[in-house]
Coordinates of C-alpha atoms and ligand atoms in Angstrom, one line a residue:
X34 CA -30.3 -28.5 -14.7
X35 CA -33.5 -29.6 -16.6
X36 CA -35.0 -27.3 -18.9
X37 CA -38.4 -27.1 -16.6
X38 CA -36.2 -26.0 -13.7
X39 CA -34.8 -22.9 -15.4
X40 CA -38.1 -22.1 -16.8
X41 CA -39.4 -22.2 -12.9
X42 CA -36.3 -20.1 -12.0
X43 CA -37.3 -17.5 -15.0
X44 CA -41.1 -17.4 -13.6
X45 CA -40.5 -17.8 -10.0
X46 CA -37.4 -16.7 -8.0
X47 CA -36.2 -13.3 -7.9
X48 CA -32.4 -12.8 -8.7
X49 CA -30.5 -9.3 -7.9
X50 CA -32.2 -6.8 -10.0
X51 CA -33.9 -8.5 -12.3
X52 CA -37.6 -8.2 -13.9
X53 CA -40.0 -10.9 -13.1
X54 CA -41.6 -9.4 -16.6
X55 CA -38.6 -9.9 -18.7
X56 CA -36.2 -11.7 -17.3
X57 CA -32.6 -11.5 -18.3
X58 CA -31.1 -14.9 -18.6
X59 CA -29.2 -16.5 -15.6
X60 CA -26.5 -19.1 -16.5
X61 CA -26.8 -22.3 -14.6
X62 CA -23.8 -23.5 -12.5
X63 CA -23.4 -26.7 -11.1
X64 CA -20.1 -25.9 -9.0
X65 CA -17.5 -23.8 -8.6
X66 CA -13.3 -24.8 -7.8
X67 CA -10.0 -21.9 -8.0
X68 CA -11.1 -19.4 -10.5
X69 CA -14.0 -21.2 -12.3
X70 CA -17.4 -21.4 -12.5
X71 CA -18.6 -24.9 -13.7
X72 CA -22.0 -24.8 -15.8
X73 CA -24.4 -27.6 -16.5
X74 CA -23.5 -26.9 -20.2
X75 CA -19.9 -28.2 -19.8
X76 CA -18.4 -25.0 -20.3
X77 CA -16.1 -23.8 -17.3
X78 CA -15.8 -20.0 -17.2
X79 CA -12.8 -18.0 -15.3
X80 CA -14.6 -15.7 -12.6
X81 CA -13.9 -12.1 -12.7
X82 CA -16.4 -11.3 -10.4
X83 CA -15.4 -13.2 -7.3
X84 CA -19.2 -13.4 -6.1
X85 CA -19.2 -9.6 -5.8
X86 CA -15.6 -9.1 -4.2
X87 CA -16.1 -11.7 -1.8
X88 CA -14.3 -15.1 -2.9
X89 CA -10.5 -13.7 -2.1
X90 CA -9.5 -17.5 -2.0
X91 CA -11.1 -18.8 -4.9
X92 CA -13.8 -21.4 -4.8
X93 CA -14.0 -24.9 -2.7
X94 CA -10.4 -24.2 -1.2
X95 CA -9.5 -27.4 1.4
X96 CA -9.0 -25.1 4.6
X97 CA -12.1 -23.1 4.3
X98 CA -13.8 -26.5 3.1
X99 CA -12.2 -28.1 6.4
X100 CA -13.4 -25.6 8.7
X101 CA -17.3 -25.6 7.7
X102 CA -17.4 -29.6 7.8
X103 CA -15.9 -29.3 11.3
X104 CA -17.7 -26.6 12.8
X105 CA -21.0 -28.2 11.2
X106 CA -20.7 -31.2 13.0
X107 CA -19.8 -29.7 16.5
X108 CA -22.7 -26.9 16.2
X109 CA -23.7 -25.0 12.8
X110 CA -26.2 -22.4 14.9
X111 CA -27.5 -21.5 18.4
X112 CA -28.6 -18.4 19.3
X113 CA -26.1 -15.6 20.5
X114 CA -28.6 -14.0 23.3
X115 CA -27.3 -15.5 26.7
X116 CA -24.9 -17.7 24.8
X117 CA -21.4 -17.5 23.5
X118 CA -19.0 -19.5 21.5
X119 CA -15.3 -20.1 20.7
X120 CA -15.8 -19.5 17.1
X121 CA -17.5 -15.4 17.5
X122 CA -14.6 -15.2 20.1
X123 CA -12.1 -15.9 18.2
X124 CA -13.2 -13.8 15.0
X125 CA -13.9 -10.7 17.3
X126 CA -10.3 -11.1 18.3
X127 CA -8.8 -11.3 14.9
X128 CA -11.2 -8.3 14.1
X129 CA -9.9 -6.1 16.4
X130 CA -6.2 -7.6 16.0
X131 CA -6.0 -6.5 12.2
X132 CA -8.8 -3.7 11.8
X133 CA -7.1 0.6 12.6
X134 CA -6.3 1.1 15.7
X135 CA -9.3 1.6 18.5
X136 CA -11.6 -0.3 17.0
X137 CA -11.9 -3.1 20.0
X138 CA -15.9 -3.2 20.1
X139 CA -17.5 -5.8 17.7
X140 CA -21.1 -6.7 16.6
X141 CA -21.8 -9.5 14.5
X142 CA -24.4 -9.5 11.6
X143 CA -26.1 -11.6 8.8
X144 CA -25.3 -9.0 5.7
X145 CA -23.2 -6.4 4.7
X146 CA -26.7 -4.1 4.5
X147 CA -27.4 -5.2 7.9
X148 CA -23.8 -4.0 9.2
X149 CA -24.6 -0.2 7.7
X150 CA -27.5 -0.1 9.3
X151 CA -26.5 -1.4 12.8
X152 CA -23.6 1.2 12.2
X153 CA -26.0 4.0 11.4
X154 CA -27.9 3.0 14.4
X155 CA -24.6 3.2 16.5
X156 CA -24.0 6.7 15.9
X157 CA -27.8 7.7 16.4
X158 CA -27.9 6.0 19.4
X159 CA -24.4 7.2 20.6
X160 CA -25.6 11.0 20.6
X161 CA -29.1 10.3 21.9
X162 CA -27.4 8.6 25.2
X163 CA -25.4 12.0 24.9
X164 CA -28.1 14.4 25.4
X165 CA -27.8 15.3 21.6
X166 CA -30.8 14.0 19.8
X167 CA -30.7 16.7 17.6
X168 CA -27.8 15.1 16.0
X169 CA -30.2 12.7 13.9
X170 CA -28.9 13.2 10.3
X171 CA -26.0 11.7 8.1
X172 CA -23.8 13.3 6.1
X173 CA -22.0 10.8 3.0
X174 CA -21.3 12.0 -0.7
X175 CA -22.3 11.4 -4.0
X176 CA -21.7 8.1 -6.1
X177 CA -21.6 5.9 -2.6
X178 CA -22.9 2.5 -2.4
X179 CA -24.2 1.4 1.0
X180 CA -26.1 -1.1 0.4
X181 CA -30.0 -2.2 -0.4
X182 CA -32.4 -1.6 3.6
X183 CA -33.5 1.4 3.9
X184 CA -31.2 3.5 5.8
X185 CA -28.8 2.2 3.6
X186 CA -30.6 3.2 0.7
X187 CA -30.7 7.1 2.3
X188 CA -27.1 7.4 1.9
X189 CA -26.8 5.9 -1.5
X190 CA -26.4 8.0 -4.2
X191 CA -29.6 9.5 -4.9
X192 CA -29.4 9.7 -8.8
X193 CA -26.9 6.4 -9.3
X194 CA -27.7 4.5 -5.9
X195 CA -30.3 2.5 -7.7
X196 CA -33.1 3.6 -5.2
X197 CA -34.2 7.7 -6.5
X198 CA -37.4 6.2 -6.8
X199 CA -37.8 5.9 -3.2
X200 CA -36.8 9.6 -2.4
X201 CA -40.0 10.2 -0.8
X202 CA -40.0 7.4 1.6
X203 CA -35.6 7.8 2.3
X204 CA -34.8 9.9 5.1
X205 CA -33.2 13.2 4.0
X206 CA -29.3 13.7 4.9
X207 CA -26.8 16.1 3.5
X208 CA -24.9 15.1 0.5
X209 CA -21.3 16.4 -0.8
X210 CA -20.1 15.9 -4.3
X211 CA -18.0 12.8 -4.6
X212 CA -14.1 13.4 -4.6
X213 CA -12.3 14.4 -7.3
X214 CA -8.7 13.8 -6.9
X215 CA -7.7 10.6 -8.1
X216 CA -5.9 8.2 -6.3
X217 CA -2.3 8.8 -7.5
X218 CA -3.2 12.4 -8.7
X219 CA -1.8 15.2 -6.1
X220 CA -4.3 16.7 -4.6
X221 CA -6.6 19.7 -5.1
X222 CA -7.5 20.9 -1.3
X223 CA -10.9 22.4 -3.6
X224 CA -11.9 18.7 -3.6
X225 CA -13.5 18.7 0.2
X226 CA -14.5 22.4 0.3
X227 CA -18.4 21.6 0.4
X228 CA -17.9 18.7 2.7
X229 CA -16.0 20.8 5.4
X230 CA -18.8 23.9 4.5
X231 CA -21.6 21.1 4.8
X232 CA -19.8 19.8 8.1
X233 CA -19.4 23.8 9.4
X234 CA -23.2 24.7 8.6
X235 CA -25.2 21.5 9.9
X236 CA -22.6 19.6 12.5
X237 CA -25.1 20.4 15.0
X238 CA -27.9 17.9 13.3
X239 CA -25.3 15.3 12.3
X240 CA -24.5 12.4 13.8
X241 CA -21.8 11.1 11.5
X242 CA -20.1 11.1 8.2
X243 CA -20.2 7.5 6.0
X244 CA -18.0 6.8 3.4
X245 CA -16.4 4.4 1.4
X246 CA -13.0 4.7 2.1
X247 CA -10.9 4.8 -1.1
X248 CA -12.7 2.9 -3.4
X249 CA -16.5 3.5 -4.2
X250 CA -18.2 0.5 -5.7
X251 CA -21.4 0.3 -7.2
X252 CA -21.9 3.6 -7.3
X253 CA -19.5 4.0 -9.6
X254 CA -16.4 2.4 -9.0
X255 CA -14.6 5.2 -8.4
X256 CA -10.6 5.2 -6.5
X257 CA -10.2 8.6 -4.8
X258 CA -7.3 10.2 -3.1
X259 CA -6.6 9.1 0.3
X260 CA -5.9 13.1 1.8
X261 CA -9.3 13.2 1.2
X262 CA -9.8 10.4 3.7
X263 CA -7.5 12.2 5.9
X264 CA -8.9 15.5 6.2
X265 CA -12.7 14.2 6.0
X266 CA -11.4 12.7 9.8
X267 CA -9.8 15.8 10.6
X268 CA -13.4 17.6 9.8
X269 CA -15.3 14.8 11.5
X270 CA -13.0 15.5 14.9
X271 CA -13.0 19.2 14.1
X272 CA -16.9 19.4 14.5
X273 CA -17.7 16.5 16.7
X274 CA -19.5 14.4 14.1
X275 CA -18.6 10.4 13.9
X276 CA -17.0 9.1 10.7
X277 CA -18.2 5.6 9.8
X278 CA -15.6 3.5 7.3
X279 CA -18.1 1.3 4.8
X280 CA -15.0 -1.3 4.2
X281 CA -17.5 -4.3 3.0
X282 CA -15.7 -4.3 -0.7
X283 CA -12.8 -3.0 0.5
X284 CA -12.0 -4.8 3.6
X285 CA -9.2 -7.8 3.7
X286 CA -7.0 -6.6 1.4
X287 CA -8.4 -5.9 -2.0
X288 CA -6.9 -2.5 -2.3
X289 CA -3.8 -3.1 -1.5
X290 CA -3.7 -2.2 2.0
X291 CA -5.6 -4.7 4.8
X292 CA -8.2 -2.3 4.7
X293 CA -8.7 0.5 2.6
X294 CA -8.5 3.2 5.7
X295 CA -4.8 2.1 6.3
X296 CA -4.0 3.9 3.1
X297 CA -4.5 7.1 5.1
X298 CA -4.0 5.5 8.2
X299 CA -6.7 6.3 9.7
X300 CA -8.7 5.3 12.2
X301 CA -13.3 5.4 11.8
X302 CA -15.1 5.6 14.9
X303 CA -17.3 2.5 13.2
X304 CA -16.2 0.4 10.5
X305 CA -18.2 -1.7 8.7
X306 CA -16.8 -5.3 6.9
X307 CA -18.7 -8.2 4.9
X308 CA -18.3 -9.6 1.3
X309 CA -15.0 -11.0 1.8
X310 CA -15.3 -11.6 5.6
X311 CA -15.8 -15.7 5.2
X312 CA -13.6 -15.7 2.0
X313 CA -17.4 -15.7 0.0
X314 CA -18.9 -18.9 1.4
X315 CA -21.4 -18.0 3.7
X316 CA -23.0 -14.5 4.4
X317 CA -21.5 -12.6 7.5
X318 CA -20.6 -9.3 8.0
X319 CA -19.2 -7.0 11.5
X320 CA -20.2 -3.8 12.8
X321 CA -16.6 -2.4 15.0
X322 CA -16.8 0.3 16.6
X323 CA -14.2 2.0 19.9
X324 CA -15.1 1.8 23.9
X325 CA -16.0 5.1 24.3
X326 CA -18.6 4.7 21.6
X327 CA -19.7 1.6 23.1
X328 CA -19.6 2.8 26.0
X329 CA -21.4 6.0 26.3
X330 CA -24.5 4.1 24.1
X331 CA -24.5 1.2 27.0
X332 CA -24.8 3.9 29.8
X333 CA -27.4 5.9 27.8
X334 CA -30.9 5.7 28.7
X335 CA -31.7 2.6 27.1
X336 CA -28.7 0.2 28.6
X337 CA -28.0 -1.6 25.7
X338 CA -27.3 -1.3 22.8
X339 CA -31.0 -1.9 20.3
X340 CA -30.0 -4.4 18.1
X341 CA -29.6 -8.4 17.9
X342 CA -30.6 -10.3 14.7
X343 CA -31.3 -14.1 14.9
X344 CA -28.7 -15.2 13.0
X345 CA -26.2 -13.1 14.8
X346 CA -22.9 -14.9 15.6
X347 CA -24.0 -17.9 13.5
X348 CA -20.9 -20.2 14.8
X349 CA -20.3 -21.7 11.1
X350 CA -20.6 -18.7 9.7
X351 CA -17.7 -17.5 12.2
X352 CA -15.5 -20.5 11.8
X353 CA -15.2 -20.0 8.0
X354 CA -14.2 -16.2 9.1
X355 CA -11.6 -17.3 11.3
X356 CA -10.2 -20.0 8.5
X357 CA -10.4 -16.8 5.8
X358 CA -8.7 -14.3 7.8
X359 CA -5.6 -17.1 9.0
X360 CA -5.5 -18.0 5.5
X361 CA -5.1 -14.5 4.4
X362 CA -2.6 -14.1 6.5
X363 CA -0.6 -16.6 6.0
X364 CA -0.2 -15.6 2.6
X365 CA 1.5 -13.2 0.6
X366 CA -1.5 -11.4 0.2
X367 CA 0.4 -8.1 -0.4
X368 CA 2.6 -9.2 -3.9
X369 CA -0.6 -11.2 -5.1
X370 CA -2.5 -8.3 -5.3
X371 CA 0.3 -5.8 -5.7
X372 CA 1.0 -8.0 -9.3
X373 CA -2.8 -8.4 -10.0
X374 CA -2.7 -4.8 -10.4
X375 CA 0.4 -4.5 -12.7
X376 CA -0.9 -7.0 -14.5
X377 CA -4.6 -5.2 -14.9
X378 CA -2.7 -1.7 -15.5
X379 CA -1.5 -3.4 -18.2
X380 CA -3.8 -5.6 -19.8
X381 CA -6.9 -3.6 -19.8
X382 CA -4.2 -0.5 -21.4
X383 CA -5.3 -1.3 -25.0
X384 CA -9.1 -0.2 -24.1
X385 CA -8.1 3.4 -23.3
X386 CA -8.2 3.9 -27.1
X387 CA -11.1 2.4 -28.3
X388 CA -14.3 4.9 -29.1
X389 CA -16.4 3.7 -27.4
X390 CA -14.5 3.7 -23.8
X391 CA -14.4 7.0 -21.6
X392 CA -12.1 5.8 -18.9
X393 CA -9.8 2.8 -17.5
X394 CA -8.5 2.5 -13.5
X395 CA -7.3 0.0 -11.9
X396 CA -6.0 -0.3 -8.2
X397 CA -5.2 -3.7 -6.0
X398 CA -6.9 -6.5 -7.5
X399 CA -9.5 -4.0 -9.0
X400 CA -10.0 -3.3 -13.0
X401 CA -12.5 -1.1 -14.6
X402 CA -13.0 0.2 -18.5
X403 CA -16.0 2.8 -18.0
X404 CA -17.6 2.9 -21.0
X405 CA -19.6 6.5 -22.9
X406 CA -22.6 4.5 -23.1
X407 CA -24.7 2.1 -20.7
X408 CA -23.9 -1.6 -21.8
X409 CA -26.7 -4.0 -23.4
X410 CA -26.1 -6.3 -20.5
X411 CA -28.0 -9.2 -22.3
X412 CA -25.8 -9.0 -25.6
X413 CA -22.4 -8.4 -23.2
X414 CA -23.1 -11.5 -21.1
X415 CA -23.3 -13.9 -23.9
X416 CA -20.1 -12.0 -25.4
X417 CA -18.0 -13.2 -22.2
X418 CA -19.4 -16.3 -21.8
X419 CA -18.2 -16.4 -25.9
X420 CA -14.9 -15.9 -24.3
X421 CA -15.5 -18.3 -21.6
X422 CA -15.0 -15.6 -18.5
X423 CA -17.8 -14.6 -16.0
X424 CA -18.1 -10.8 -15.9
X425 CA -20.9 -8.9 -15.5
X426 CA -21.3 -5.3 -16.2
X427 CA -23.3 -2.8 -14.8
X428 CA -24.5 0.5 -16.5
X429 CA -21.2 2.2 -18.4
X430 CA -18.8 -0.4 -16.2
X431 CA -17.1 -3.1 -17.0
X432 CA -15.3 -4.3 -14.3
X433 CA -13.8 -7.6 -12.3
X434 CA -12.0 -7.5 -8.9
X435 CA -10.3 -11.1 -8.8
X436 CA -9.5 -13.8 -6.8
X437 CA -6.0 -13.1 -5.6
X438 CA -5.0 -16.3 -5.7
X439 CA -5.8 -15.8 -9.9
X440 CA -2.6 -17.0 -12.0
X441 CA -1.1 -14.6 -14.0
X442 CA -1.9 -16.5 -17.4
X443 CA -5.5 -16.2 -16.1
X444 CA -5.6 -12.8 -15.4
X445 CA -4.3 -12.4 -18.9
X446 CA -7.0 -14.2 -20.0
X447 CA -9.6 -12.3 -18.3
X448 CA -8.4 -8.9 -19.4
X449 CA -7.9 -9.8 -23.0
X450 CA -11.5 -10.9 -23.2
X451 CA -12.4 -7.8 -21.5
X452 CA -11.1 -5.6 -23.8
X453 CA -12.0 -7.7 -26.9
X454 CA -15.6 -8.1 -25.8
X455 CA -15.5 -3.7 -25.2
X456 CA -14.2 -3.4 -28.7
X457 CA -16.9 -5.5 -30.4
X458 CA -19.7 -4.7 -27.9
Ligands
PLP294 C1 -22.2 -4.8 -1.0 C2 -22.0 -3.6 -0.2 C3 -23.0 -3.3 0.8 C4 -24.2 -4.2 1.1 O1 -23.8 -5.5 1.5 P1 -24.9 -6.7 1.3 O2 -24.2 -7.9 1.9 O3 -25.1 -6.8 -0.2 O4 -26.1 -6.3 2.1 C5 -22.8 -2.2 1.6 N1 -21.7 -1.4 1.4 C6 -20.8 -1.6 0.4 C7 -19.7 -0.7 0.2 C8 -21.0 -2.7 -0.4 O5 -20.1 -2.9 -1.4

């Protein structure tokens, strides 16, 4: 890249986040293969971002690369009202082959955002055609993530969602605390008192619960116990309020467990997937949800359902979905991931002592140091590229969630810098 085209990236395009005023600098990469990102510099840096949880596969892999070429050259797009293809059928099967049990409904969308909303819209919509309009809030807790449109935003966490300074423009819902328990810690049934007391007090106005089962990402990352999973659906069928399952960073496998209900084994009334849904090469994402659900909103006032995006179904999109999910499971997903977390247990270990580091959790293919302090995400950036790995912080985290096709040595790699970088940040 030519010095002129980053300075027209730095004036002109918007990245994630990012001040148009003072922006912070974006590395330039020229292509990606495995683990690596490949700059125009030369240097080659090990990924421990994975695009944002979504390359599971690791870059430019042949199958994946063999199913876009092929699907692009039969049909890359046509519209999904009136028309239907092999490649949406087949992933809606798959879908509802490997997703809990009951979950045999399936709506195709452009963005992981775009799959929360069409959720939230599924449980409105579900009461409405019920008689019970009245039923027109959400209920979610603190430090969730649901994404960046704005009825995502509403259920975001309102101090650490990233969006409190829309609070007058969000619709209002009811918030819990977040969960306490830990994942492995034994559980303290305290931790979902003010969600059940929420739940008994307003289940009249609300339409559903949403959560990220498990694991809560950029809200915090934050691994919780899964009883709390499994008496938030007992409360949800206790008081007649839908429970919708935000799996898009959890979904396919990055836990641990195919998705990140199964380690309650539970089942959502609507579960929402994206990020890793096409292995990370193209944006998709899925809306399931169960018949009666599907149902009860087609026979509702309306007769349909009130949603269909232009890019919905897109076929490439669909066949890199259906390559990602046979590829996944033809592999031993389960000991990749199972010894990506040994291996991040104990590489990131050393960090638990340092001064300046409050916590350090790891679980699947999933590492975090959380730091006292907010990083200086400038100075920290150029400190891992130092190291030649791609991570990138956010606030007090420092985190990475893998490819799990990552080589042990690799890993190594990756989590030494980690903690070196921490130390000397
Ligand atoms: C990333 C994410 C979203 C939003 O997905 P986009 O594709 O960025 O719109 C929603 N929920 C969770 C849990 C996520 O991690």
């Amino acid at each position: 890249m030519t010095p002129e085209q980053l300075q027209f990236d730095r004036e002109n395009i918007w990245h994630p986040y990012t001040s148009m005023t003072n922006p912070t600098p974006c590395l330039p990469v020229t292509s990606t293969q495995g683990v690596y990102l490949h700059l125009s510099t030369g240097e080659k840096l090990i990924d421990g971002m994975a695009s944002w949880w979504s390359s599971i596969h690791g870059y430019g892999h042949p199958l994946l690369n063999k199913a876009a070429h092929q699907q692009i050259d039969t049909m890359s797009h046509v519209m999904f009202g009136g028309l239907t293809h092999e490649p949406a059928i087949e992933l809606a099967k798959k879908l509802t082959a490997i997703t809990p049990e009951g979950l045999d409904k399936v709506f195709l969308s452009d963005s992981g955002s775009v799959a929360v909303e069409v959720a939230i819209k599924m449980a409105f919509q579900y009461w409405i055609s019920k008689g019970l309009s009245e039923k027109n809030r959400l209920l979610t807790v603190r430090n969730g993530y649901h994404g960046d449109t704005f009825a995502a935003m509403a259920v975001c966490d309102p101090v650490n969602g990233m969006h409190d300074m829309f609070s007058d423009v969000l619709a209002k819902h009811y918030f819990a605390p977040s969960p306490k328990t830990k994942f492995d810690q034994q559980w303290d049934p305290q931790d979902i008192s003010q969600l059940a007391e929420l739940l008994s007090k307003h289940h009249q106005h609300i339409a559903a619960l949403i959560l990220e089962p498990i694991v809560q990402g950029a809200g915090g990352m934050r691994f919780y116990s899964p009883e709390y999973l499994t008496q938030a659906k007992r409360l949800c069928e206790e008081f007649n309020v839908l429970l919708i399952a935000d799996e898009i960073a959890t979904g396919f496998g990055r836990t641990g467990k195919m998705f990140a209900c199964d380690h309650a084994s539970i089942s959502p009334d609507i579960l929402c997937l994206g990020k890793a849904l096409t292995g990370g090469y193209i944006s998709l994402a899925a809306t399931l949800t169960t018949t009666e659900i599907a149902n009860t909103i087609s026979d509702g006032g309306a007769g349909c359902f009130m949603h269909g995006p232009t890019f919905m179904g897109n076929p490439l999109a669909c066949a890199v979905a259906n390559a990602s999910i046979d590829l996944l499971l033809a592999s031993d997903w389960k000991s990749q991931v199972s010894s990506i977390e040994q291996q991040l247990k104990q590489g990131l270990e050393p960090a638990r002592g340092l001064s300046n580091v409050a916590d350090v959790r790891c679980l699947g293919a999933i590492g975090v140091i959380e730091l006292k302090s907010p990083v200086d995400s400038v100075k920290i950036q150029e400190q891992f590229k130092q190291q030649g790995v791609w991570v990138r912080p956010f606030g007090k985290l420092v985190y990475i969630m893998p490819a799990y096709i990552m080589q042990p040595a690799i890993v190594q790699r990756l989590t030494a810098a980690m903690v070196e970088v921490v130390a000397n940040h």
